[in-house]
């Protein structure tokens, strides 16, 4: 079969998926109660965000723009996960050399967020009234705690540990997507508009599977390796309002209050 014929039918299949599953990628309307119980200080965080690089093949002229910091060409995809491993938003198409914060700025994601909620993001993003990031220059990644004492030594470390455990859902989603769809792990050779359709289609099919296959949902939950053995998570009886206009104060209030309860 001619390549042009394969390409034509591939595009037709992709667009059929996108039409058939239109609306399946959407922001959640509420934070699940089980998440709030486990991470009470993040009860206004509806999702976690991150960047994932999907390998692509581009022309020699475009190679430098798409070459990421690891040296291979990719599209930097903004992926947003809810707390149940569903894709809540996805924005493919940015050059591999683009910084995560730049990709976020070029998407319309923040415009979709209601005023009273926030998202969890890593240190690749800037602290913002609706973006809660970890403290910089302080242990953050879970393996850093595993290699050390395993327990936080300061208020900022405690905040970062709990933030990392909560935000880890987006890393798990990235891994789940790449295991499920091999095409996201190998260089995609086709028109760039088709690359974007492939990424959207994979995200849509992922959500469809998770919503309709109980066994798949249970299997993904079993892969959650996070443990709270290193700390007791207090149950807050009160919910204190945060001042979203002063994110650094919000940051520090959370860290100090967590620390006081942790040592109480």
PDB file of C-alpha atoms in Angstrom:
ATOM      1  CA  UNK A   1       0.000   0.000   0.000  1.00  0.00           C
ATOM      2  CA  UNK A   2       1.348   3.438  -0.924  1.00  0.00           C
ATOM      3  CA  UNK A   3       2.621   5.638   1.902  1.00  0.00           C
ATOM      4  CA  UNK A   4       0.221   8.414   0.882  1.00  0.00           C
ATOM      5  CA  UNK A   5      -2.706   6.003   1.265  1.00  0.00           C
ATOM      6  CA  UNK A   6      -1.528   4.886   4.710  1.00  0.00           C
ATOM      7  CA  UNK A   7      -1.054   8.502   5.723  1.00  0.00           C
ATOM      8  CA  UNK A   8      -4.534   9.440   4.515  1.00  0.00           C
ATOM      9  CA  UNK A   9      -6.221   6.630   6.434  1.00  0.00           C
ATOM     10  CA  UNK A  10      -4.128   7.336   9.514  1.00  0.00           C
ATOM     11  CA  UNK A  11      -5.331  10.916   9.535  1.00  0.00           C
ATOM     12  CA  UNK A  12      -8.923   9.794   8.993  1.00  0.00           C
ATOM     13  CA  UNK A  13      -8.640   7.398  11.931  1.00  0.00           C
ATOM     14  CA  UNK A  14      -7.138  10.022  14.215  1.00  0.00           C
ATOM     15  CA  UNK A  15      -9.807  12.587  13.438  1.00  0.00           C
ATOM     16  CA  UNK A  16     -12.534   9.962  13.912  1.00  0.00           C
ATOM     17  CA  UNK A  17     -11.173   9.302  17.414  1.00  0.00           C
ATOM     18  CA  UNK A  18     -11.084  13.008  18.200  1.00  0.00           C
ATOM     19  CA  UNK A  19     -14.664  13.497  17.004  1.00  0.00           C
ATOM     20  CA  UNK A  20     -15.955  10.397  18.755  1.00  0.00           C
ATOM     21  CA  UNK A  21     -14.283  11.239  22.064  1.00  0.00           C
ATOM     22  CA  UNK A  22     -14.788  15.000  21.965  1.00  0.00           C
ATOM     23  CA  UNK A  23     -15.158  16.389  25.477  1.00  0.00           C
ATOM     24  CA  UNK A  24     -13.557  13.427  27.238  1.00  0.00           C
ATOM     25  CA  UNK A  25     -10.568  15.597  28.214  1.00  0.00           C
ATOM     26  CA  UNK A  26     -11.870  18.115  30.719  1.00  0.00           C
ATOM     27  CA  UNK A  27     -11.003  19.726  34.032  1.00  0.00           C
ATOM     28  CA  UNK A  28     -12.616  18.140  37.097  1.00  0.00           C
ATOM     29  CA  UNK A  29     -15.317  20.128  38.840  1.00  0.00           C
ATOM     30  CA  UNK A  30     -14.244  19.123  42.355  1.00  0.00           C
ATOM     31  CA  UNK A  31     -11.337  17.691  44.327  1.00  0.00           C
ATOM     32  CA  UNK A  32     -11.950  14.045  45.357  1.00  0.00           C
ATOM     33  CA  UNK A  33     -12.593  13.543  49.068  1.00  0.00           C
ATOM     34  CA  UNK A  34      -9.900  10.854  49.331  1.00  0.00           C
ATOM     35  CA  UNK A  35      -7.299  13.290  47.998  1.00  0.00           C
ATOM     36  CA  UNK A  36      -8.380  15.987  50.462  1.00  0.00           C
ATOM     37  CA  UNK A  37      -8.142  13.472  53.306  1.00  0.00           C
ATOM     38  CA  UNK A  38      -4.608  12.488  52.308  1.00  0.00           C
ATOM     39  CA  UNK A  39      -3.414  16.011  51.440  1.00  0.00           C
ATOM     40  CA  UNK A  40      -5.656  18.419  53.385  1.00  0.00           C
ATOM     41  CA  UNK A  41      -3.479  21.461  52.746  1.00  0.00           C
ATOM     42  CA  UNK A  42      -3.904  21.017  49.006  1.00  0.00           C
ATOM     43  CA  UNK A  43      -7.687  20.881  49.155  1.00  0.00           C
ATOM     44  CA  UNK A  44      -8.003  23.643  46.570  1.00  0.00           C
ATOM     45  CA  UNK A  45      -5.642  21.982  44.086  1.00  0.00           C
ATOM     46  CA  UNK A  46      -7.782  20.456  41.344  1.00  0.00           C
ATOM     47  CA  UNK A  47      -4.952  19.043  39.207  1.00  0.00           C
ATOM     48  CA  UNK A  48      -1.192  18.677  38.805  1.00  0.00           C
ATOM     49  CA  UNK A  49       0.697  19.897  35.745  1.00  0.00           C
ATOM     50  CA  UNK A  50       3.977  18.980  34.096  1.00  0.00           C
ATOM     51  CA  UNK A  51       5.880  18.845  30.846  1.00  0.00           C
ATOM     52  CA  UNK A  52       6.572  15.651  28.908  1.00  0.00           C
ATOM     53  CA  UNK A  53       8.759  15.329  25.823  1.00  0.00           C
ATOM     54  CA  UNK A  54       7.417  13.251  22.939  1.00  0.00           C
ATOM     55  CA  UNK A  55      10.094  12.391  20.334  1.00  0.00           C
ATOM     56  CA  UNK A  56       9.491  13.711  16.813  1.00  0.00           C
ATOM     57  CA  UNK A  57      11.363  13.790  13.515  1.00  0.00           C
ATOM     58  CA  UNK A  58      11.776  17.260  12.033  1.00  0.00           C
ATOM     59  CA  UNK A  59      13.643  18.856   9.147  1.00  0.00           C
ATOM     60  CA  UNK A  60      17.284  19.873   9.457  1.00  0.00           C
ATOM     61  CA  UNK A  61      16.173  23.515   9.436  1.00  0.00           C
ATOM     62  CA  UNK A  62      13.912  22.971  12.462  1.00  0.00           C
ATOM     63  CA  UNK A  63      16.198  20.617  14.376  1.00  0.00           C
ATOM     64  CA  UNK A  64      17.707  23.159  16.784  1.00  0.00           C
ATOM     65  CA  UNK A  65      14.319  24.561  17.796  1.00  0.00           C
ATOM     66  CA  UNK A  66      13.054  21.088  18.587  1.00  0.00           C
ATOM     67  CA  UNK A  67      16.217  19.786  20.240  1.00  0.00           C
ATOM     68  CA  UNK A  68      15.596  19.447  23.966  1.00  0.00           C
ATOM     69  CA  UNK A  69      18.155  19.698  26.756  1.00  0.00           C
ATOM     70  CA  UNK A  70      18.834  15.946  26.504  1.00  0.00           C
ATOM     71  CA  UNK A  71      19.935  16.342  22.911  1.00  0.00           C
ATOM     72  CA  UNK A  72      17.097  14.744  20.940  1.00  0.00           C
ATOM     73  CA  UNK A  73      14.258  16.370  18.995  1.00  0.00           C
ATOM     74  CA  UNK A  74      10.860  16.440  20.632  1.00  0.00           C
ATOM     75  CA  UNK A  75       7.687  18.372  21.181  1.00  0.00           C
ATOM     76  CA  UNK A  76       7.298  19.653  24.739  1.00  0.00           C
ATOM     77  CA  UNK A  77       3.767  18.734  25.786  1.00  0.00           C
ATOM     78  CA  UNK A  78       1.946  20.367  28.695  1.00  0.00           C
ATOM     79  CA  UNK A  79       0.024  17.568  30.384  1.00  0.00           C
ATOM     80  CA  UNK A  80      -2.437  18.045  33.228  1.00  0.00           C
ATOM     81  CA  UNK A  81      -3.540  15.167  35.448  1.00  0.00           C
ATOM     82  CA  UNK A  82      -6.454  14.970  37.813  1.00  0.00           C
ATOM     83  CA  UNK A  83      -6.051  12.959  41.015  1.00  0.00           C
ATOM     84  CA  UNK A  84      -7.404   9.783  39.400  1.00  0.00           C
ATOM     85  CA  UNK A  85      -4.870   9.614  36.553  1.00  0.00           C
ATOM     86  CA  UNK A  86      -7.149  11.104  33.902  1.00  0.00           C
ATOM     87  CA  UNK A  87      -5.830  13.648  31.416  1.00  0.00           C
ATOM     88  CA  UNK A  88      -7.591  16.885  32.364  1.00  0.00           C
ATOM     89  CA  UNK A  89      -5.886  19.096  29.751  1.00  0.00           C
ATOM     90  CA  UNK A  90      -3.159  18.621  27.163  1.00  0.00           C
ATOM     91  CA  UNK A  91      -1.269  21.063  24.955  1.00  0.00           C
ATOM     92  CA  UNK A  92       1.101  19.470  22.408  1.00  0.00           C
ATOM     93  CA  UNK A  93       3.090  21.192  19.701  1.00  0.00           C
ATOM     94  CA  UNK A  94       5.690  23.337  21.455  1.00  0.00           C
ATOM     95  CA  UNK A  95       9.315  23.011  20.360  1.00  0.00           C
ATOM     96  CA  UNK A  96      11.484  20.713  22.437  1.00  0.00           C
ATOM     97  CA  UNK A  97      13.763  23.633  23.319  1.00  0.00           C
ATOM     98  CA  UNK A  98      10.860  25.559  24.874  1.00  0.00           C
ATOM     99  CA  UNK A  99      10.840  25.878  28.660  1.00  0.00           C
ATOM    100  CA  UNK A 100       7.888  24.373  30.513  1.00  0.00           C
ATOM    101  CA  UNK A 101       6.796  27.793  31.778  1.00  0.00           C
ATOM    102  CA  UNK A 102       6.788  29.156  28.224  1.00  0.00           C
ATOM    103  CA  UNK A 103       4.628  26.271  27.024  1.00  0.00           C
ATOM    104  CA  UNK A 104       2.171  26.989  29.838  1.00  0.00           C
ATOM    105  CA  UNK A 105       2.090  30.674  28.921  1.00  0.00           C
ATOM    106  CA  UNK A 106       1.248  29.854  25.294  1.00  0.00           C
ATOM    107  CA  UNK A 107      -1.567  27.497  26.247  1.00  0.00           C
ATOM    108  CA  UNK A 108      -4.943  28.747  27.433  1.00  0.00           C
ATOM    109  CA  UNK A 109      -4.870  26.492  30.479  1.00  0.00           C
ATOM    110  CA  UNK A 110      -4.808  29.157  33.203  1.00  0.00           C
ATOM    111  CA  UNK A 111      -7.732  30.924  31.542  1.00  0.00           C
ATOM    112  CA  UNK A 112      -9.780  27.751  32.016  1.00  0.00           C
ATOM    113  CA  UNK A 113      -9.208  27.619  35.780  1.00  0.00           C
ATOM    114  CA  UNK A 114     -11.912  28.948  38.110  1.00  0.00           C
ATOM    115  CA  UNK A 115     -10.656  31.734  40.374  1.00  0.00           C
ATOM    116  CA  UNK A 116     -10.955  29.744  43.614  1.00  0.00           C
ATOM    117  CA  UNK A 117      -8.734  26.788  42.656  1.00  0.00           C
ATOM    118  CA  UNK A 118      -5.034  26.171  42.104  1.00  0.00           C
ATOM    119  CA  UNK A 119      -2.741  23.572  40.525  1.00  0.00           C
ATOM    120  CA  UNK A 120       0.410  21.824  41.735  1.00  0.00           C
ATOM    121  CA  UNK A 121       3.505  22.279  39.578  1.00  0.00           C
ATOM    122  CA  UNK A 122       7.221  21.568  39.859  1.00  0.00           C
ATOM    123  CA  UNK A 123      10.025  24.114  40.097  1.00  0.00           C
ATOM    124  CA  UNK A 124      10.066  24.518  36.321  1.00  0.00           C
ATOM    125  CA  UNK A 125       7.146  26.897  36.768  1.00  0.00           C
ATOM    126  CA  UNK A 126       6.930  30.186  38.641  1.00  0.00           C
ATOM    127  CA  UNK A 127       4.944  30.596  41.854  1.00  0.00           C
ATOM    128  CA  UNK A 128       1.648  32.235  40.928  1.00  0.00           C
ATOM    129  CA  UNK A 129      -1.662  32.923  42.678  1.00  0.00           C
ATOM    130  CA  UNK A 130      -3.005  29.750  41.036  1.00  0.00           C
ATOM    131  CA  UNK A 131       0.206  27.733  40.655  1.00  0.00           C
ATOM    132  CA  UNK A 132       1.638  26.202  43.806  1.00  0.00           C
ATOM    133  CA  UNK A 133       5.274  25.201  43.326  1.00  0.00           C
ATOM    134  CA  UNK A 134       7.857  23.720  45.729  1.00  0.00           C
ATOM    135  CA  UNK A 135      10.483  25.772  47.520  1.00  0.00           C
ATOM    136  CA  UNK A 136      13.603  26.127  45.393  1.00  0.00           C
ATOM    137  CA  UNK A 137      16.965  25.029  46.758  1.00  0.00           C
ATOM    138  CA  UNK A 138      15.317  22.570  49.157  1.00  0.00           C
ATOM    139  CA  UNK A 139      15.033  18.775  48.823  1.00  0.00           C
ATOM    140  CA  UNK A 140      12.047  18.006  46.643  1.00  0.00           C
ATOM    141  CA  UNK A 141      12.127  14.814  44.587  1.00  0.00           C
ATOM    142  CA  UNK A 142      10.983  11.696  46.408  1.00  0.00           C
ATOM    143  CA  UNK A 143      14.244   9.865  45.676  1.00  0.00           C
ATOM    144  CA  UNK A 144      16.151  12.649  47.434  1.00  0.00           C
ATOM    145  CA  UNK A 145      14.267  11.865  50.643  1.00  0.00           C
ATOM    146  CA  UNK A 146      14.723   8.119  50.113  1.00  0.00           C
ATOM    147  CA  UNK A 147      18.498   8.562  49.808  1.00  0.00           C
ATOM    148  CA  UNK A 148      18.726  10.681  52.967  1.00  0.00           C
ATOM    149  CA  UNK A 149      17.112  10.255  56.350  1.00  0.00           C
ATOM    150  CA  UNK A 150      13.727   9.813  54.714  1.00  0.00           C
ATOM    151  CA  UNK A 151      12.202  12.391  57.037  1.00  0.00           C
ATOM    152  CA  UNK A 152      11.933  16.146  56.520  1.00  0.00           C
ATOM    153  CA  UNK A 153      14.183  18.260  58.742  1.00  0.00           C
ATOM    154  CA  UNK A 154      12.587  21.691  58.216  1.00  0.00           C
ATOM    155  CA  UNK A 155       9.208  23.222  57.442  1.00  0.00           C
ATOM    156  CA  UNK A 156      10.222  23.798  53.830  1.00  0.00           C
ATOM    157  CA  UNK A 157      11.359  20.195  53.426  1.00  0.00           C
ATOM    158  CA  UNK A 158       8.070  18.939  54.847  1.00  0.00           C
ATOM    159  CA  UNK A 159       6.132  21.153  52.450  1.00  0.00           C
ATOM    160  CA  UNK A 160       8.227  19.944  49.509  1.00  0.00           C
ATOM    161  CA  UNK A 161       7.838  16.289  50.500  1.00  0.00           C
ATOM    162  CA  UNK A 162       4.055  16.498  50.669  1.00  0.00           C
ATOM    163  CA  UNK A 163       3.930  18.575  47.506  1.00  0.00           C
ATOM    164  CA  UNK A 164       6.078  15.991  45.663  1.00  0.00           C
ATOM    165  CA  UNK A 165       3.902  13.114  46.845  1.00  0.00           C
ATOM    166  CA  UNK A 166       0.745  14.852  45.654  1.00  0.00           C
ATOM    167  CA  UNK A 167       2.175  16.092  42.353  1.00  0.00           C
ATOM    168  CA  UNK A 168       3.668  12.674  41.580  1.00  0.00           C
ATOM    169  CA  UNK A 169       0.348  11.789  39.944  1.00  0.00           C
ATOM    170  CA  UNK A 170       1.365  13.646  36.784  1.00  0.00           C
ATOM    171  CA  UNK A 171       4.621  11.666  36.587  1.00  0.00           C
ATOM    172  CA  UNK A 172       2.626   8.461  36.943  1.00  0.00           C
ATOM    173  CA  UNK A 173       0.269   9.608  34.192  1.00  0.00           C
ATOM    174  CA  UNK A 174       3.228  10.301  31.886  1.00  0.00           C
ATOM    175  CA  UNK A 175       4.565   6.810  32.525  1.00  0.00           C
ATOM    176  CA  UNK A 176       1.158   5.207  32.061  1.00  0.00           C
ATOM    177  CA  UNK A 177       0.610   6.997  28.736  1.00  0.00           C
ATOM    178  CA  UNK A 178       4.010   6.009  27.362  1.00  0.00           C
ATOM    179  CA  UNK A 179       3.562   2.381  28.407  1.00  0.00           C
ATOM    180  CA  UNK A 180       0.132   2.254  26.838  1.00  0.00           C
ATOM    181  CA  UNK A 181       1.018   4.009  23.565  1.00  0.00           C
ATOM    182  CA  UNK A 182       4.350   3.005  22.065  1.00  0.00           C
ATOM    183  CA  UNK A 183       4.072   5.786  19.482  1.00  0.00           C
ATOM    184  CA  UNK A 184       4.752   8.292  22.286  1.00  0.00           C
ATOM    185  CA  UNK A 185       8.139   6.645  22.945  1.00  0.00           C
ATOM    186  CA  UNK A 186       9.562   6.580  19.410  1.00  0.00           C
ATOM    187  CA  UNK A 187      10.198   9.470  16.986  1.00  0.00           C
ATOM    188  CA  UNK A 188       6.976  10.303  15.146  1.00  0.00           C
ATOM    189  CA  UNK A 189       7.573  10.879  11.437  1.00  0.00           C
ATOM    190  CA  UNK A 190       4.643  12.781   9.926  1.00  0.00           C
ATOM    191  CA  UNK A 191       3.293  16.288   9.468  1.00  0.00           C
ATOM    192  CA  UNK A 192       3.376  18.258  12.682  1.00  0.00           C
ATOM    193  CA  UNK A 193      -0.374  18.822  12.712  1.00  0.00           C
ATOM    194  CA  UNK A 194      -0.719  15.024  12.679  1.00  0.00           C
ATOM    195  CA  UNK A 195       1.759  14.722  15.571  1.00  0.00           C
ATOM    196  CA  UNK A 196      -0.526  16.936  17.640  1.00  0.00           C
ATOM    197  CA  UNK A 197      -3.556  14.873  16.628  1.00  0.00           C
ATOM    198  CA  UNK A 198      -1.725  11.696  17.686  1.00  0.00           C
ATOM    199  CA  UNK A 199      -0.992  13.113  21.144  1.00  0.00           C
ATOM    200  CA  UNK A 200      -4.591  14.318  21.573  1.00  0.00           C
ATOM    201  CA  UNK A 201      -5.924  10.956  20.400  1.00  0.00           C
ATOM    202  CA  UNK A 202      -3.723   9.005  22.812  1.00  0.00           C
ATOM    203  CA  UNK A 203      -4.889  11.187  25.703  1.00  0.00           C
ATOM    204  CA  UNK A 204      -8.538  10.761  24.693  1.00  0.00           C
ATOM    205  CA  UNK A 205      -8.276   6.978  24.366  1.00  0.00           C
ATOM    206  CA  UNK A 206      -6.450   6.810  27.712  1.00  0.00           C
ATOM    207  CA  UNK A 207      -9.332   8.619  29.423  1.00  0.00           C
ATOM    208  CA  UNK A 208     -11.882   6.403  27.661  1.00  0.00           C
ATOM    209  CA  UNK A 209     -10.118   3.248  28.864  1.00  0.00           C
ATOM    210  CA  UNK A 210      -9.855   4.496  32.432  1.00  0.00           C
ATOM    211  CA  UNK A 211     -13.515   5.458  32.582  1.00  0.00           C
ATOM    212  CA  UNK A 212     -14.766   2.188  31.110  1.00  0.00           C
ATOM    213  CA  UNK A 213     -12.320  -0.482  32.275  1.00  0.00           C
ATOM    214  CA  UNK A 214     -12.394  -1.087  36.030  1.00  0.00           C
ATOM    215  CA  UNK A 215      -9.510  -3.569  35.815  1.00  0.00           C
ATOM    216  CA  UNK A 216      -7.318  -0.961  34.129  1.00  0.00           C
ATOM    217  CA  UNK A 217      -8.162   1.592  36.822  1.00  0.00           C
ATOM    218  CA  UNK A 218      -7.245  -0.858  39.592  1.00  0.00           C
ATOM    219  CA  UNK A 219      -3.976  -1.793  37.885  1.00  0.00           C
ATOM    220  CA  UNK A 220      -2.905   1.842  37.646  1.00  0.00           C
ATOM    221  CA  UNK A 221      -3.750   2.415  41.298  1.00  0.00           C
ATOM    222  CA  UNK A 222      -1.559  -0.546  42.296  1.00  0.00           C
ATOM    223  CA  UNK A 223       1.373   1.171  40.600  1.00  0.00           C
ATOM    224  CA  UNK A 224       1.172   4.051  43.055  1.00  0.00           C
ATOM    225  CA  UNK A 225       4.322   3.452  45.058  1.00  0.00           C
ATOM    226  CA  UNK A 226       3.942   6.444  47.354  1.00  0.00           C
ATOM    227  CA  UNK A 227       3.882   5.694  51.048  1.00  0.00           C
ATOM    228  CA  UNK A 228       3.077   7.802  54.053  1.00  0.00           C
ATOM    229  CA  UNK A 229       5.057   5.618  56.456  1.00  0.00           C
ATOM    230  CA  UNK A 230       7.478   8.454  57.125  1.00  0.00           C
ATOM    231  CA  UNK A 231       4.869  10.817  58.480  1.00  0.00           C
ATOM    232  CA  UNK A 232       1.449  11.042  60.076  1.00  0.00           C
ATOM    233  CA  UNK A 233      -0.960  13.115  58.031  1.00  0.00           C
ATOM    234  CA  UNK A 234      -3.169  15.167  60.341  1.00  0.00           C
ATOM    235  CA  UNK A 235      -6.857  15.573  59.655  1.00  0.00           C
ATOM    236  CA  UNK A 236      -7.729  19.257  59.748  1.00  0.00           C
ATOM    237  CA  UNK A 237     -11.078  20.066  61.241  1.00  0.00           C
ATOM    238  CA  UNK A 238     -10.954  23.629  59.921  1.00  0.00           C
ATOM    239  CA  UNK A 239     -10.302  24.986  56.468  1.00  0.00           C
ATOM    240  CA  UNK A 240      -8.579  28.338  56.566  1.00  0.00           C
ATOM    241  CA  UNK A 241      -8.926  30.590  53.521  1.00  0.00           C
ATOM    242  CA  UNK A 242      -5.817  31.447  51.552  1.00  0.00           C
ATOM    243  CA  UNK A 243      -5.050  34.873  50.143  1.00  0.00           C
ATOM    244  CA  UNK A 244      -4.464  34.072  46.483  1.00  0.00           C
ATOM    245  CA  UNK A 245      -3.097  37.563  45.871  1.00  0.00           C
ATOM    246  CA  UNK A 246       0.007  36.849  47.942  1.00  0.00           C
ATOM    247  CA  UNK A 247       1.256  33.410  46.876  1.00  0.00           C
ATOM    248  CA  UNK A 248       4.513  33.624  48.821  1.00  0.00           C
ATOM    249  CA  UNK A 249       2.584  34.269  52.052  1.00  0.00           C
ATOM    250  CA  UNK A 250       0.290  31.393  51.151  1.00  0.00           C
ATOM    251  CA  UNK A 251       3.391  29.197  50.622  1.00  0.00           C
ATOM    252  CA  UNK A 252       4.935  30.136  53.980  1.00  0.00           C
ATOM    253  CA  UNK A 253       1.659  29.809  55.899  1.00  0.00           C
ATOM    254  CA  UNK A 254       1.194  26.268  54.603  1.00  0.00           C
ATOM    255  CA  UNK A 255       4.774  25.259  55.392  1.00  0.00           C
ATOM    256  CA  UNK A 256       4.776  26.663  58.930  1.00  0.00           C
ATOM    257  CA  UNK A 257       1.349  25.257  59.802  1.00  0.00           C
ATOM    258  CA  UNK A 258       2.255  21.825  58.422  1.00  0.00           C
ATOM    259  CA  UNK A 259       5.467  21.884  60.439  1.00  0.00           C
ATOM    260  CA  UNK A 260       3.720  22.863  63.673  1.00  0.00           C
ATOM    261  CA  UNK A 261       1.219  20.024  63.277  1.00  0.00           C
ATOM    262  CA  UNK A 262       3.960  17.584  62.279  1.00  0.00           C
ATOM    263  CA  UNK A 263       5.866  18.332  65.483  1.00  0.00           C
ATOM    264  CA  UNK A 264       2.805  18.744  67.672  1.00  0.00           C
TER     265      UNK A 264
END
